[in-house]
mmCIF file of C-alpha atoms in Angstrom:
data_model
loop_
_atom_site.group_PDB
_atom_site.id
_atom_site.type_symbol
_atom_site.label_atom_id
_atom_site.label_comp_id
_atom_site.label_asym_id
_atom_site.label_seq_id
_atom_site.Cartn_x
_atom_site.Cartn_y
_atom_site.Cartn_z
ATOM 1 C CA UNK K 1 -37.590 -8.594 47.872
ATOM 2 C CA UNK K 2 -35.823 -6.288 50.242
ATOM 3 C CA UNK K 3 -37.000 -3.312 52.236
ATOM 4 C CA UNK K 4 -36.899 -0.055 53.268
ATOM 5 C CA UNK K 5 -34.785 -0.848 56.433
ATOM 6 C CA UNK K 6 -32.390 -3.150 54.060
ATOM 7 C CA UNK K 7 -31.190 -0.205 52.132
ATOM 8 C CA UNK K 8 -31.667 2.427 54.713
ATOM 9 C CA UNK K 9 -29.243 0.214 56.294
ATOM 10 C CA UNK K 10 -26.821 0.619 53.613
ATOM 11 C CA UNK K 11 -27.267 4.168 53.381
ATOM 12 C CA UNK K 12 -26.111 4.774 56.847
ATOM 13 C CA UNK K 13 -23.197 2.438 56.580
ATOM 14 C CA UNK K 14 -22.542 4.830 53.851
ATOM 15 C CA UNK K 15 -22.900 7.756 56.314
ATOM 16 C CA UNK K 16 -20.639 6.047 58.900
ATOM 17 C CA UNK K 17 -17.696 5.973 56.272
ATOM 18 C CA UNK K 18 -18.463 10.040 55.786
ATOM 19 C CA UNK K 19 -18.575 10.540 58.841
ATOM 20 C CA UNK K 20 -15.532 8.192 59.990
ATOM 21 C CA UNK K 21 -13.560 10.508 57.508
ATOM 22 C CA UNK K 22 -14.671 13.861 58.733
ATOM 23 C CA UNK K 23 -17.475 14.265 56.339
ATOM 24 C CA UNK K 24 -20.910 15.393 56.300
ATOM 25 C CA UNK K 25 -22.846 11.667 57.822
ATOM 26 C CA UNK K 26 -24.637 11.475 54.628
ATOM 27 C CA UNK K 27 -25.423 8.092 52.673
ATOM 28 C CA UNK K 28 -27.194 7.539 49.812
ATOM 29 C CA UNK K 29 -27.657 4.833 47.580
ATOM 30 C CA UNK K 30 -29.949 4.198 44.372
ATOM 31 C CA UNK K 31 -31.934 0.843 43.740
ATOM 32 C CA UNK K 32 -33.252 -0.044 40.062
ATOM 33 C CA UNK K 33 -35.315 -3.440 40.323
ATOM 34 C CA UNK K 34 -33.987 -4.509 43.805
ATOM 35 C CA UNK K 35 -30.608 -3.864 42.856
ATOM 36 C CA UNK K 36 -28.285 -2.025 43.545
ATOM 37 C CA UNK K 37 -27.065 0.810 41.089
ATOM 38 C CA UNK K 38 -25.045 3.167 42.930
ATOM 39 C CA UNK K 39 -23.810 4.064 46.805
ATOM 40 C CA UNK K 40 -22.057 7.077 47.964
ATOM 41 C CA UNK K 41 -21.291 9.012 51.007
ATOM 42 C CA UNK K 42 -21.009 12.678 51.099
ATOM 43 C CA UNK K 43 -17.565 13.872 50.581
ATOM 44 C CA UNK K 44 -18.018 17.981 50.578
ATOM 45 C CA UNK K 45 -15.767 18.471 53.305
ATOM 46 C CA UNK K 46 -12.346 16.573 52.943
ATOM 47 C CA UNK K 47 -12.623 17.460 49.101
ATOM 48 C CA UNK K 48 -13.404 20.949 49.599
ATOM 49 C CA UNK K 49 -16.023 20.735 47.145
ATOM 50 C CA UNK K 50 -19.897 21.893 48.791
ATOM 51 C CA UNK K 51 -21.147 19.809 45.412
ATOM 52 C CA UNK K 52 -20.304 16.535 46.902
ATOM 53 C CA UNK K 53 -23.288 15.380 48.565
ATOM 54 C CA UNK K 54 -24.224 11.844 48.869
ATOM 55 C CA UNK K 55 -27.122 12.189 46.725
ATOM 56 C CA UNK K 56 -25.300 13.897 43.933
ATOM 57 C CA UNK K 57 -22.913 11.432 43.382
ATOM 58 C CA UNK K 58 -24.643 8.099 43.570
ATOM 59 C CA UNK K 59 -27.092 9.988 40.709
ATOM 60 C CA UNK K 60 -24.282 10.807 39.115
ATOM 61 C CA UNK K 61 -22.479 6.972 39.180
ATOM 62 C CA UNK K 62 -26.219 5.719 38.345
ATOM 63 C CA UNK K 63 -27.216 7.835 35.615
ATOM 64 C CA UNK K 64 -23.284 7.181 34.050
ATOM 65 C CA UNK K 65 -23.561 3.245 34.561
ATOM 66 C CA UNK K 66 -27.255 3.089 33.246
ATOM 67 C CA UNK K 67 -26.324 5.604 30.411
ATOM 68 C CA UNK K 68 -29.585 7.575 31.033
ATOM 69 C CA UNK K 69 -30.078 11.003 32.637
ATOM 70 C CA UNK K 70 -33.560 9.738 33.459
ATOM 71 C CA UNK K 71 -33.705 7.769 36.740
ATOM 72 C CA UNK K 72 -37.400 6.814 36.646
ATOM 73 C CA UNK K 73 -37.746 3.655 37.241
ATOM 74 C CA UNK K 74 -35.208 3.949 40.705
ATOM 75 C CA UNK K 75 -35.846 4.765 44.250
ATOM 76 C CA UNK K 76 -33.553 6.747 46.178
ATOM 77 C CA UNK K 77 -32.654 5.790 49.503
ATOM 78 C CA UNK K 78 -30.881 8.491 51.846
ATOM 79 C CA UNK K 79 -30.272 9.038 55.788
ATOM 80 C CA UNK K 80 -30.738 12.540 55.855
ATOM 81 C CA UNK K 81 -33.591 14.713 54.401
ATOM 82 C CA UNK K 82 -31.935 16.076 50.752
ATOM 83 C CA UNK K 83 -31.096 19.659 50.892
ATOM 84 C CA UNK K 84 -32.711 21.704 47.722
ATOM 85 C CA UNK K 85 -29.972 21.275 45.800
ATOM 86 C CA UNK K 86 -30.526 17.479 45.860
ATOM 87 C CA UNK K 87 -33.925 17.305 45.729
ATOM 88 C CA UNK K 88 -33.931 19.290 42.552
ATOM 89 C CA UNK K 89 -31.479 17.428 41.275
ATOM 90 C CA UNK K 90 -33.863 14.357 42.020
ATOM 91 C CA UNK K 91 -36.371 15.958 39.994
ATOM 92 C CA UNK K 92 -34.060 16.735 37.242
ATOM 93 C CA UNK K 93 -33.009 12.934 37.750
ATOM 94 C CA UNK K 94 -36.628 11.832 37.086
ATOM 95 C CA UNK K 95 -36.867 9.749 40.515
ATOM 96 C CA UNK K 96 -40.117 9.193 41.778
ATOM 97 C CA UNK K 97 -39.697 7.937 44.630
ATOM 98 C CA UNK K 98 -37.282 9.116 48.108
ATOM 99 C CA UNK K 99 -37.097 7.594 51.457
ATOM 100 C CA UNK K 100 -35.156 8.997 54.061
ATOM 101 C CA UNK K 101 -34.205 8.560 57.510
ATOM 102 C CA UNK K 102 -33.980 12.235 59.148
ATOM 103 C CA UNK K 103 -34.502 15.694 58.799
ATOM 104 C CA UNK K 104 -32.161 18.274 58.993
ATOM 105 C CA UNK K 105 -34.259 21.233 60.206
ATOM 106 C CA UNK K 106 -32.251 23.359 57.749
ATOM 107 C CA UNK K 107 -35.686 24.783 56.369
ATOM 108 C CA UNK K 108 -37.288 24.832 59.974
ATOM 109 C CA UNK K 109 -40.636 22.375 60.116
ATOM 110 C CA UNK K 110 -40.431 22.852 56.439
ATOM 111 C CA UNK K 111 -39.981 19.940 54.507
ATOM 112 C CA UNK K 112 -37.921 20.201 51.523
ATOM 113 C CA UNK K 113 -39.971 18.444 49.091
ATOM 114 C CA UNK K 114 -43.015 20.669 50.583
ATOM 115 C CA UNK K 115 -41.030 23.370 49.490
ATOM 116 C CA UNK K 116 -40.734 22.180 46.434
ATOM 117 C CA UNK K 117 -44.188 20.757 45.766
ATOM 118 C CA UNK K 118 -45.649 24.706 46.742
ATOM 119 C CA UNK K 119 -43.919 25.666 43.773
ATOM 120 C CA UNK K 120 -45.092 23.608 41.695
ATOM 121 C CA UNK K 121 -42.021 21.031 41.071
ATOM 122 C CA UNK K 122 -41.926 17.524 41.788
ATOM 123 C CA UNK K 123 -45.353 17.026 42.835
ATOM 124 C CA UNK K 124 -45.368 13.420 41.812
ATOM 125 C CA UNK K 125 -42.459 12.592 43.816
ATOM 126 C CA UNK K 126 -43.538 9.903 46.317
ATOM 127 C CA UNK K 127 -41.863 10.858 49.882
ATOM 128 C CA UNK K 128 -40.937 8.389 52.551
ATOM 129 C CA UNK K 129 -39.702 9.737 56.234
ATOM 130 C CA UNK K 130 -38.159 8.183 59.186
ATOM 131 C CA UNK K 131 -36.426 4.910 58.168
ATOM 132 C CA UNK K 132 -34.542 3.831 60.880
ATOM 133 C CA UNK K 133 -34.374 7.596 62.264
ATOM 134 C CA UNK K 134 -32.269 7.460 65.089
ATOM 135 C CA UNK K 135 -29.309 6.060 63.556
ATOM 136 C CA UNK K 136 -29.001 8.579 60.879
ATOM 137 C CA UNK K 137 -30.204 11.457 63.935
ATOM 138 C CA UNK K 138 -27.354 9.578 65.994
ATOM 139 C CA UNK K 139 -24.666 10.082 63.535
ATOM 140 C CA UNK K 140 -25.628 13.669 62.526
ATOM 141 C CA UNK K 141 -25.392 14.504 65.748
ATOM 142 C CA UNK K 142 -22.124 13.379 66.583
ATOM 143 C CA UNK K 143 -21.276 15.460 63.474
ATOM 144 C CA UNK K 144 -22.608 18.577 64.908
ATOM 145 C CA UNK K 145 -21.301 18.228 67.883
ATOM 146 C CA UNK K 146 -17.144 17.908 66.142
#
């Protein structure tokens, strides 16, 4: 069985390919039963499209090549905190289950699933932070700094 680090590790080679393209450094991929399903890196800004986060599109690819909307049973593996519009689309997606390797700050201190959970939505979303941080922090901040 793999771990956290193993895909965390793919989800930041997925950020390195963003960000090796001019894109947002943001990886994602989703596991079902300690397998793959999908991988995707944000593509937002060389396809002009602010839709095009990582997250969106490996649910997308997952939920098309599992032929379910409902991602339940799969744990989400990203490099940077999701935004809102992820993370409701995780809830939407049924995922219980998100580790991630850095925060944005785009909320502050606030987390975005915090957020989330104060409003009642996604409470039973299990939350993992700081997977191999300083990679993902490393490659956001070379982002930044473009």
């Amino acid at each position: 069985m793999k771990d956290d680090h193993y895909y965390m590790s793919i989800a930041n080679s997925e950020a390195q390919k963003a960000l090796d393209r001019g894109d947002y450094p943001c990886g994602c991929v989703l596991i079902l039963n300690d397998k793959i399903i999908s991988k995707a890196s944000s593509e937002g800004v060389t396809k002009k499209d602010v839709t095009l986060h990582a997250e969106i599109i490996a649910i997308r690819e997952s939920q098309k090549k599992l032929g379910t909307s409902s991602l339940d049973k799969c744990i989400l593996y990203t490099s940077i905190e999701p935004c809102l519009m992820c993370a409701k689309a995780i809830v939407y997606a049924k995922i219980k289950k998100v580790v991630y390797g850095t925060e944005h700050k785009e909320y502050g201190d606030k987390k975005t699933f915090d957020i989330l959970k104060q409003n009642g939505i996604g409470k039973d979303i299990k939350v993992t932070s700081g997977i191999d941080k300083e990679k993902a922090s490393s490659l956001l901040k070379l982002f930044l700094h473009r």
